[in-house]
PDB file of C-alpha atoms in Angstrom:
ATOM      1  CA  MET A   1     -46.307   1.729  28.926  1.00  0.00           C
ATOM      2  CA  SER A   2     -44.905   3.711  31.910  1.00  0.00           C
ATOM      3  CA  GLU A   3     -46.593   5.875  34.511  1.00  0.00           C
ATOM      4  CA  THR A   4     -46.053   9.320  35.810  1.00  0.00           C
ATOM      5  CA  PRO A   5     -45.064   9.921  39.399  1.00  0.00           C
ATOM      6  CA  THR A   6     -48.049  10.663  41.559  1.00  0.00           C
ATOM      7  CA  ALA A   7     -48.925  12.267  44.919  1.00  0.00           C
ATOM      8  CA  SER A   8     -50.075  10.016  47.679  1.00  0.00           C
ATOM      9  CA  GLY A   9     -53.503   8.556  46.956  1.00  0.00           C
ATOM     10  CA  VAL A  10     -53.679   9.866  43.446  1.00  0.00           C
ATOM     11  CA  PRO A  11     -53.912   7.184  40.768  1.00  0.00           C
ATOM     12  CA  ALA A  12     -50.953   6.909  38.240  1.00  0.00           C
ATOM     13  CA  VAL A  13     -51.595   8.323  34.868  1.00  0.00           C
ATOM     14  CA  PRO A  14     -50.385   6.104  31.946  1.00  0.00           C
ATOM     15  CA  VAL A  15     -47.756   7.694  29.735  1.00  0.00           C
ATOM     16  CA  VAL A  16     -47.891   6.470  26.233  1.00  0.00           C
ATOM     17  CA  PRO A  17     -44.392   6.283  24.695  1.00  0.00           C
ATOM     18  CA  VAL A  18     -43.813   8.451  21.608  1.00  0.00           C
ATOM     19  CA  LEU A  19     -41.942   5.481  20.209  1.00  0.00           C
ATOM     20  CA  ARG A  20     -42.160   1.804  21.200  1.00  0.00           C
ATOM     21  CA  MET A  21     -40.405  -1.236  19.682  1.00  0.00           C
ATOM     22  CA  GLU A  22     -41.312  -4.740  20.692  1.00  0.00           C
ATOM     23  CA  ALA A  23     -39.190  -7.730  19.610  1.00  0.00           C
ATOM     24  CA  VAL A  24     -37.960  -5.912  16.478  1.00  0.00           C
ATOM     25  CA  ARG A  25     -35.815  -8.172  14.252  1.00  0.00           C
ATOM     26  CA  LYS A  26     -34.154  -7.078  11.055  1.00  0.00           C
ATOM     27  CA  THR A  27     -31.886  -9.061   8.791  1.00  0.00           C
ATOM     28  CA  PHE A  28     -29.843  -8.420   5.620  1.00  0.00           C
ATOM     29  CA  GLY A  29     -29.548 -11.758   3.837  1.00  0.00           C
ATOM     30  CA  SER A  30     -28.059 -14.208   6.450  1.00  0.00           C
ATOM     31  CA  SER A  31     -26.853 -11.339   8.671  1.00  0.00           C
ATOM     32  CA  VAL A  32     -29.081 -10.492  11.720  1.00  0.00           C
ATOM     33  CA  VAL A  33     -28.753  -6.748  12.362  1.00  0.00           C
ATOM     34  CA  LEU A  34     -31.346  -6.275  15.015  1.00  0.00           C
ATOM     35  CA  ARG A  35     -32.220  -9.153  17.381  1.00  0.00           C
ATOM     36  CA  ASP A  36     -35.450  -8.896  19.185  1.00  0.00           C
ATOM     37  CA  VAL A  37     -35.048  -5.243  20.212  1.00  0.00           C
ATOM     38  CA  ASP A  38     -37.296  -3.588  22.700  1.00  0.00           C
ATOM     39  CA  LEU A  39     -37.306   0.172  23.189  1.00  0.00           C
ATOM     40  CA  GLU A  40     -39.514   2.864  24.761  1.00  0.00           C
ATOM     41  CA  VAL A  41     -39.054   6.464  24.301  1.00  0.00           C
ATOM     42  CA  ALA A  42     -41.093   8.720  26.542  1.00  0.00           C
ATOM     43  CA  PRO A  43     -42.275  12.184  25.417  1.00  0.00           C
ATOM     44  CA  HIS A  44     -39.927  15.076  25.706  1.00  0.00           C
ATOM     45  CA  THR A  45     -36.914  12.800  26.404  1.00  0.00           C
ATOM     46  CA  VAL A  46     -33.627  12.043  24.563  1.00  0.00           C
ATOM     47  CA  THR A  47     -32.570   8.568  24.033  1.00  0.00           C
ATOM     48  CA  ALA A  48     -29.016   7.924  23.050  1.00  0.00           C
ATOM     49  CA  LEU A  49     -27.944   4.831  21.096  1.00  0.00           C
ATOM     50  CA  ILE A  50     -24.220   3.992  21.635  1.00  0.00           C
ATOM     51  CA  GLY A  51     -22.062   1.101  20.478  1.00  0.00           C
ATOM     52  CA  ALA A  52     -19.407   0.119  18.103  1.00  0.00           C
ATOM     53  CA  SER A  53     -19.937   0.718  14.366  1.00  0.00           C
ATOM     54  CA  GLY A  54     -22.052  -2.100  12.947  1.00  0.00           C
ATOM     55  CA  SER A  55     -23.924  -2.654  16.242  1.00  0.00           C
ATOM     56  CA  GLY A  56     -27.216  -1.777  14.648  1.00  0.00           C
ATOM     57  CA  LYS A  57     -27.750   1.760  15.741  1.00  0.00           C
ATOM     58  CA  SER A  58     -28.445   3.246  12.249  1.00  0.00           C
ATOM     59  CA  THR A  59     -30.563   0.264  11.186  1.00  0.00           C
ATOM     60  CA  LEU A  60     -32.695   0.809  14.337  1.00  0.00           C
ATOM     61  CA  LEU A  61     -33.319   4.401  13.450  1.00  0.00           C
ATOM     62  CA  ARG A  62     -34.097   3.493   9.706  1.00  0.00           C
ATOM     63  CA  CYS A  63     -36.596   0.873  11.030  1.00  0.00           C
ATOM     64  CA  ALA A  64     -38.292   3.434  13.173  1.00  0.00           C
ATOM     65  CA  ASN A  65     -38.870   5.603  10.259  1.00  0.00           C
ATOM     66  CA  LEU A  66     -39.977   2.731   8.122  1.00  0.00           C
ATOM     67  CA  LEU A  67     -37.047   3.320   5.704  1.00  0.00           C
ATOM     68  CA  GLU A  68     -36.342  -0.389   6.340  1.00  0.00           C
ATOM     69  CA  GLU A  69     -38.934  -3.053   6.578  1.00  0.00           C
ATOM     70  CA  ILE A  70     -38.655  -5.184   9.735  1.00  0.00           C
ATOM     71  CA  ASP A  71     -38.681  -8.890   9.550  1.00  0.00           C
ATOM     72  CA  ASP A  72     -40.478  -9.448  12.870  1.00  0.00           C
ATOM     73  CA  GLY A  73     -41.896  -7.638  15.846  1.00  0.00           C
ATOM     74  CA  ALA A  74     -43.739  -4.426  15.913  1.00  0.00           C
ATOM     75  CA  ILE A  75     -43.332  -0.609  16.231  1.00  0.00           C
ATOM     76  CA  TRP A  76     -45.680   1.932  17.556  1.00  0.00           C
ATOM     77  CA  LEU A  77     -45.715   5.753  17.076  1.00  0.00           C
ATOM     78  CA  ASP A  78     -47.805   7.126  19.952  1.00  0.00           C
ATOM     79  CA  ASP A  79     -50.603   4.550  20.093  1.00  0.00           C
ATOM     80  CA  GLU A  80     -50.516   3.603  16.370  1.00  0.00           C
ATOM     81  CA  GLU A  81     -48.788   0.376  15.188  1.00  0.00           C
ATOM     82  CA  ILE A  82     -46.962   1.799  12.334  1.00  0.00           C
ATOM     83  CA  THR A  83     -45.662  -1.612  11.150  1.00  0.00           C
ATOM     84  CA  ASP A  84     -49.177  -2.767  10.651  1.00  0.00           C
ATOM     85  CA  PRO A  85     -49.549  -3.507   6.808  1.00  0.00           C
ATOM     86  CA  ARG A  86     -52.633  -1.352   6.907  1.00  0.00           C
ATOM     87  CA  ALA A  87     -50.679   1.789   8.265  1.00  0.00           C
ATOM     88  CA  ASP A  88     -50.277   4.661   5.929  1.00  0.00           C
ATOM     89  CA  GLN A  89     -46.412   4.909   5.811  1.00  0.00           C
ATOM     90  CA  ASP A  90     -46.355   8.271   4.243  1.00  0.00           C
ATOM     91  CA  ALA A  91     -48.455   9.707   6.823  1.00  0.00           C
ATOM     92  CA  VAL A  92     -46.206   8.097   9.533  1.00  0.00           C
ATOM     93  CA  ARG A  93     -43.074   9.548   7.907  1.00  0.00           C
ATOM     94  CA  ARG A  94     -44.713  13.015   7.946  1.00  0.00           C
ATOM     95  CA  ARG A  95     -44.744  12.838  11.787  1.00  0.00           C
ATOM     96  CA  ILE A  96     -41.042  11.934  12.053  1.00  0.00           C
ATOM     97  CA  GLY A  97     -38.053  14.102  11.308  1.00  0.00           C
ATOM     98  CA  VAL A  98     -34.718  12.343  10.271  1.00  0.00           C
ATOM     99  CA  VAL A  99     -31.255  13.933  10.089  1.00  0.00           C
ATOM    100  CA  PHE A 100     -28.503  11.723   8.604  1.00  0.00           C
ATOM    101  CA  GLN A 101     -24.758  12.088   8.829  1.00  0.00           C
ATOM    102  CA  ALA A 102     -24.757  13.212   5.160  1.00  0.00           C
ATOM    103  CA  TYR A 103     -26.566  16.527   4.883  1.00  0.00           C
ATOM    104  CA  ASN A 104     -28.580  15.501   1.852  1.00  0.00           C
ATOM    105  CA  LEU A 105     -29.472  19.022   0.908  1.00  0.00           C
ATOM    106  CA  PHE A 106     -30.421  19.712  -2.644  1.00  0.00           C
ATOM    107  CA  PRO A 107     -27.529  21.553  -4.166  1.00  0.00           C
ATOM    108  CA  HIS A 108     -29.639  23.339  -6.735  1.00  0.00           C
ATOM    109  CA  MET A 109     -31.918  24.744  -4.187  1.00  0.00           C
ATOM    110  CA  THR A 110     -31.214  27.625  -1.568  1.00  0.00           C
ATOM    111  CA  VAL A 111     -31.340  26.839   2.018  1.00  0.00           C
ATOM    112  CA  LEU A 112     -34.801  28.350   2.331  1.00  0.00           C
ATOM    113  CA  GLU A 113     -36.071  26.218  -0.619  1.00  0.00           C
ATOM    114  CA  ASN A 114     -34.533  23.103   0.860  1.00  0.00           C
ATOM    115  CA  VAL A 115     -36.279  23.815   4.253  1.00  0.00           C
ATOM    116  CA  THR A 116     -39.714  24.656   2.731  1.00  0.00           C
ATOM    117  CA  LEU A 117     -39.933  21.874   0.162  1.00  0.00           C
ATOM    118  CA  ALA A 118     -41.419  19.164   2.484  1.00  0.00           C
ATOM    119  CA  PRO A 119     -43.885  21.544   4.261  1.00  0.00           C
ATOM    120  CA  ARG A 120     -45.207  22.799   0.793  1.00  0.00           C
ATOM    121  CA  ARG A 121     -45.090  19.585  -1.236  1.00  0.00           C
ATOM    122  CA  VAL A 122     -45.861  16.938   1.330  1.00  0.00           C
ATOM    123  CA  HIS A 123     -47.969  18.863   4.047  1.00  0.00           C
ATOM    124  CA  GLY A 124     -49.583  21.253   1.710  1.00  0.00           C
ATOM    125  CA  VAL A 125     -48.557  24.320   3.696  1.00  0.00           C
ATOM    126  CA  PRO A 126     -48.893  27.607   1.756  1.00  0.00           C
ATOM    127  CA  ARG A 127     -45.618  29.011   0.487  1.00  0.00           C
ATOM    128  CA  ALA A 128     -45.865  32.261   2.567  1.00  0.00           C
ATOM    129  CA  GLU A 129     -46.604  30.375   5.687  1.00  0.00           C
ATOM    130  CA  ALA A 130     -43.755  27.749   4.999  1.00  0.00           C
ATOM    131  CA  GLU A 131     -41.283  30.482   4.420  1.00  0.00           C
ATOM    132  CA  THR A 132     -42.276  32.460   7.442  1.00  0.00           C
ATOM    133  CA  HIS A 133     -41.829  29.335   9.731  1.00  0.00           C
ATOM    134  CA  ALA A 134     -38.507  28.313   7.949  1.00  0.00           C
ATOM    135  CA  ARG A 135     -37.050  31.780   8.470  1.00  0.00           C
ATOM    136  CA  GLU A 136     -37.979  31.720  12.111  1.00  0.00           C
ATOM    137  CA  LEU A 137     -36.179  28.404  12.482  1.00  0.00           C
ATOM    138  CA  LEU A 138     -33.160  29.481  10.533  1.00  0.00           C
ATOM    139  CA  ASP A 139     -32.963  32.582  12.724  1.00  0.00           C
ATOM    140  CA  ARG A 140     -33.141  30.366  15.806  1.00  0.00           C
ATOM    141  CA  LEU A 141     -30.442  28.213  14.663  1.00  0.00           C
ATOM    142  CA  GLY A 142     -28.206  31.040  13.606  1.00  0.00           C
ATOM    143  CA  LEU A 143     -28.731  30.733   9.883  1.00  0.00           C
ATOM    144  CA  GLY A 144     -30.985  33.629   9.154  1.00  0.00           C
ATOM    145  CA  ALA A 145     -28.438  35.277   6.986  1.00  0.00           C
ATOM    146  CA  LYS A 146     -27.893  32.001   4.993  1.00  0.00           C
ATOM    147  CA  ALA A 147     -31.469  31.522   3.792  1.00  0.00           C
ATOM    148  CA  ASP A 148     -30.849  32.546   0.205  1.00  0.00           C
ATOM    149  CA  GLU A 149     -27.386  30.812  -0.007  1.00  0.00           C
ATOM    150  CA  TYR A 150     -26.782  27.469  -1.824  1.00  0.00           C
ATOM    151  CA  PRO A 151     -25.497  24.632   0.339  1.00  0.00           C
ATOM    152  CA  ASP A 152     -22.106  24.665  -1.251  1.00  0.00           C
ATOM    153  CA  ARG A 153     -21.538  28.167   0.157  1.00  0.00           C
ATOM    154  CA  LEU A 154     -22.091  26.915   3.733  1.00  0.00           C
ATOM    155  CA  SER A 155     -19.581  25.265   6.059  1.00  0.00           C
ATOM    156  CA  GLY A 156     -20.186  21.664   7.131  1.00  0.00           C
ATOM    157  CA  GLY A 157     -21.540  22.714  10.415  1.00  0.00           C
ATOM    158  CA  GLN A 158     -23.899  25.176   8.738  1.00  0.00           C
ATOM    159  CA  GLN A 159     -25.030  22.556   6.338  1.00  0.00           C
ATOM    160  CA  GLN A 160     -25.859  20.067   9.103  1.00  0.00           C
ATOM    161  CA  ARG A 161     -27.745  22.857  11.042  1.00  0.00           C
ATOM    162  CA  ALA A 162     -29.718  23.433   7.863  1.00  0.00           C
ATOM    163  CA  ALA A 163     -30.542  19.818   7.670  1.00  0.00           C
ATOM    164  CA  ILE A 164     -31.787  19.959  11.218  1.00  0.00           C
ATOM    165  CA  VAL A 165     -33.846  23.022  10.397  1.00  0.00           C
ATOM    166  CA  ARG A 166     -35.292  21.034   7.364  1.00  0.00           C
ATOM    167  CA  ALA A 167     -36.302  18.198   9.744  1.00  0.00           C
ATOM    168  CA  LEU A 168     -37.945  20.636  12.209  1.00  0.00           C
ATOM    169  CA  ALA A 169     -39.839  22.516   9.540  1.00  0.00           C
ATOM    170  CA  VAL A 170     -42.430  19.766   9.305  1.00  0.00           C
ATOM    171  CA  ARG A 171     -43.118  20.081  13.169  1.00  0.00           C
ATOM    172  CA  PRO A 172     -42.233  16.379  13.885  1.00  0.00           C
ATOM    173  CA  ARG A 173     -43.589  14.396  16.731  1.00  0.00           C
ATOM    174  CA  LEU A 174     -40.233  12.643  16.862  1.00  0.00           C
ATOM    175  CA  LEU A 175     -36.787  13.550  15.718  1.00  0.00           C
ATOM    176  CA  LEU A 176     -34.217  10.872  14.743  1.00  0.00           C
ATOM    177  CA  LEU A 177     -30.574  11.847  14.532  1.00  0.00           C
ATOM    178  CA  ASP A 178     -28.068   9.420  12.990  1.00  0.00           C
ATOM    179  CA  GLU A 179     -24.469  10.207  13.739  1.00  0.00           C
ATOM    180  CA  ILE A 180     -25.055  13.834  12.795  1.00  0.00           C
ATOM    181  CA  THR A 181     -21.519  14.992  13.730  1.00  0.00           C
ATOM    182  CA  ALA A 182     -19.605  12.038  12.068  1.00  0.00           C
ATOM    183  CA  ALA A 183     -18.751  14.033   8.794  1.00  0.00           C
ATOM    184  CA  LEU A 184     -17.834  17.261  10.551  1.00  0.00           C
ATOM    185  CA  ASP A 185     -14.467  18.700  11.388  1.00  0.00           C
ATOM    186  CA  PRO A 186     -13.791  18.645  15.105  1.00  0.00           C
ATOM    187  CA  GLU A 187     -14.254  22.377  15.517  1.00  0.00           C
ATOM    188  CA  LEU A 188     -17.748  22.304  13.931  1.00  0.00           C
ATOM    189  CA  VAL A 189     -19.023  19.533  16.132  1.00  0.00           C
ATOM    190  CA  GLY A 190     -19.827  21.866  19.041  1.00  0.00           C
ATOM    191  CA  GLU A 191     -22.118  24.032  17.153  1.00  0.00           C
ATOM    192  CA  VAL A 192     -24.331  21.183  16.008  1.00  0.00           C
ATOM    193  CA  LEU A 193     -24.418  19.539  19.354  1.00  0.00           C
ATOM    194  CA  ALA A 194     -25.462  22.883  20.834  1.00  0.00           C
ATOM    195  CA  VAL A 195     -28.572  22.904  18.576  1.00  0.00           C
ATOM    196  CA  VAL A 196     -29.468  19.405  19.947  1.00  0.00           C
ATOM    197  CA  ARG A 197     -28.998  20.634  23.505  1.00  0.00           C
ATOM    198  CA  ASP A 198     -31.310  23.545  22.807  1.00  0.00           C
ATOM    199  CA  LEU A 199     -33.948  21.157  21.137  1.00  0.00           C
ATOM    200  CA  LYS A 200     -33.871  19.153  24.423  1.00  0.00           C
ATOM    201  CA  GLY A 201     -34.504  22.187  26.465  1.00  0.00           C
ATOM    202  CA  GLU A 202     -37.586  22.918  24.205  1.00  0.00           C
ATOM    203  CA  GLY A 203     -38.941  19.458  24.908  1.00  0.00           C
ATOM    204  CA  MET A 204     -38.356  17.796  21.557  1.00  0.00           C
ATOM    205  CA  THR A 205     -38.468  13.968  21.662  1.00  0.00           C
ATOM    206  CA  MET A 206     -35.333  12.569  20.144  1.00  0.00           C
ATOM    207  CA  VAL A 207     -33.454   9.331  19.495  1.00  0.00           C
ATOM    208  CA  LEU A 208     -29.923   9.898  18.540  1.00  0.00           C
ATOM    209  CA  ALA A 209     -27.159   7.387  17.393  1.00  0.00           C
ATOM    210  CA  THR A 210     -23.827   8.983  18.333  1.00  0.00           C
ATOM    211  CA  HIS A 211     -20.152   8.379  18.978  1.00  0.00           C
ATOM    212  CA  GLU A 212     -19.921  11.636  20.965  1.00  0.00           C
ATOM    213  CA  MET A 213     -19.941   9.821  24.403  1.00  0.00           C
ATOM    214  CA  GLY A 214     -19.464  12.986  26.403  1.00  0.00           C
ATOM    215  CA  PHE A 215     -22.478  14.573  24.760  1.00  0.00           C
ATOM    216  CA  ALA A 216     -24.557  11.478  25.284  1.00  0.00           C
ATOM    217  CA  ARG A 217     -23.771  11.519  28.903  1.00  0.00           C
ATOM    218  CA  ASP A 218     -24.694  15.075  29.355  1.00  0.00           C
ATOM    219  CA  VAL A 219     -27.871  15.262  27.341  1.00  0.00           C
ATOM    220  CA  ALA A 220     -29.553  11.790  27.227  1.00  0.00           C
ATOM    221  CA  ASP A 221     -32.422  10.857  29.520  1.00  0.00           C
ATOM    222  CA  GLN A 222     -31.861   7.149  28.513  1.00  0.00           C
ATOM    223  CA  VAL A 223     -28.812   5.444  27.119  1.00  0.00           C
ATOM    224  CA  CYS A 224     -29.002   2.250  25.205  1.00  0.00           C
ATOM    225  CA  PHE A 225     -25.805   0.255  24.504  1.00  0.00           C
ATOM    226  CA  LEU A 226     -26.066  -1.902  21.337  1.00  0.00           C
ATOM    227  CA  ASP A 227     -23.821  -4.906  20.694  1.00  0.00           C
ATOM    228  CA  GLY A 228     -24.301  -7.340  17.751  1.00  0.00           C
ATOM    229  CA  GLY A 229     -27.906  -5.998  17.129  1.00  0.00           C
ATOM    230  CA  VAL A 230     -28.941  -6.469  20.774  1.00  0.00           C
ATOM    231  CA  VAL A 231     -29.689  -3.717  23.341  1.00  0.00           C
ATOM    232  CA  LEU A 232     -27.326  -5.295  25.775  1.00  0.00           C
ATOM    233  CA  GLU A 233     -27.707  -2.462  28.439  1.00  0.00           C
ATOM    234  CA  ARG A 234     -29.968   0.462  28.996  1.00  0.00           C
ATOM    235  CA  GLY A 235     -30.480   2.974  31.775  1.00  0.00           C
ATOM    236  CA  THR A 236     -29.922   6.438  32.710  1.00  0.00           C
ATOM    237  CA  ALA A 237     -26.725   8.207  31.569  1.00  0.00           C
ATOM    238  CA  GLU A 238     -25.385   8.064  35.084  1.00  0.00           C
ATOM    239  CA  GLU A 239     -26.124   4.270  35.292  1.00  0.00           C
ATOM    240  CA  VAL A 240     -24.650   3.290  31.910  1.00  0.00           C
ATOM    241  CA  PHE A 241     -21.692   5.542  31.991  1.00  0.00           C
ATOM    242  CA  GLY A 242     -21.096   5.551  35.620  1.00  0.00           C
ATOM    243  CA  ASP A 243     -21.661   1.961  36.646  1.00  0.00           C
ATOM    244  CA  PRO A 244     -22.332  -0.378  33.801  1.00  0.00           C
ATOM    245  CA  ARG A 245     -23.616  -3.831  34.619  1.00  0.00           C
ATOM    246  CA  GLU A 246     -22.366  -5.774  31.571  1.00  0.00           C
ATOM    247  CA  GLU A 247     -18.819  -6.622  31.005  1.00  0.00           C
ATOM    248  CA  ARG A 248     -19.099  -5.833  27.326  1.00  0.00           C
ATOM    249  CA  THR A 249     -20.326  -2.289  28.026  1.00  0.00           C
ATOM    250  CA  ARG A 250     -17.428  -1.753  30.458  1.00  0.00           C
ATOM    251  CA  ARG A 251     -14.964  -2.847  27.706  1.00  0.00           C
ATOM    252  CA  PHE A 252     -16.524  -0.535  25.257  1.00  0.00           C
ATOM    253  CA  LEU A 253     -16.358   2.501  27.519  1.00  0.00           C
ATOM    254  CA  ARG A 254     -12.955   1.675  28.703  1.00  0.00           C
ATOM    255  CA  ARG A 255     -11.729   1.941  25.039  1.00  0.00           C
ATOM    256  CA  ILE A 256     -13.624   5.145  24.710  1.00  0.00           C
ATOM    257  CA  VAL A 257     -11.879   6.488  27.785  1.00  0.00           C
ATOM    258  CA  GLU A 258      -8.438   5.422  26.547  1.00  0.00           C
ATOM    259  CA  ALA A 259      -9.066   7.164  23.297  1.00  0.00           C
ATOM    260  CA  GLY A 260      -9.846  10.403  25.126  1.00  0.00           C
ATOM    261  CA  ARG A 261     -13.502  10.659  23.981  1.00  0.00           C
ATOM    262  CA  LEU A 262     -15.113  10.502  27.381  1.00  0.00           C
TER     263      LEU A 262
END
């Protein structure tokens, strides 16, 4: 648990992380995907998970949302241990929004129906209230005119923005973003990243796994470099991208620079 900066003589006020992981371990068969991962995400901050494919980024996010059961360790959401067997997993998931690289929109539902489904069915929000909130979010993300369209009538960038709106519609405490630009054409990446940048400005707490290194450098308050299921290095974006301590981090970033992605 971290503490807020204080004026001289004023006691520090503890800040409860929105998400906290301690010694989290996850295996698939004989393969160890996460090795004793520790992570803290402070309120109203963005944490970027970077690393090569297969380093454990997506699995970490899936464990945070209880989509994968951990083998050891513990995870807290605010001050509740959500990996306690007595925890209500459905209630936990209602407090976490998730956006995957695949849009996962229901093709037989309009954008508005996709966005309002969880608020109505899971949270019990009346239809009129859910639709009003959904339209406000769609307007804010530039999709107001697409509310009554079906997903296959939208571009990839529009579909991904609709998926973000769907995650926001439940008013999540924490937003997890898993490689949300991976399936997009290059010209559509910018419009989706602009949404994330706006959400940061509004104080949304986010954890994102990304290969967009320039974006991670610009938007993240904390950067974690994963390698072989281990958080090998963490720090501010300036520290990790500007002066990494670990040789493995330096090699990874050197390849990124050589590929023109940073």
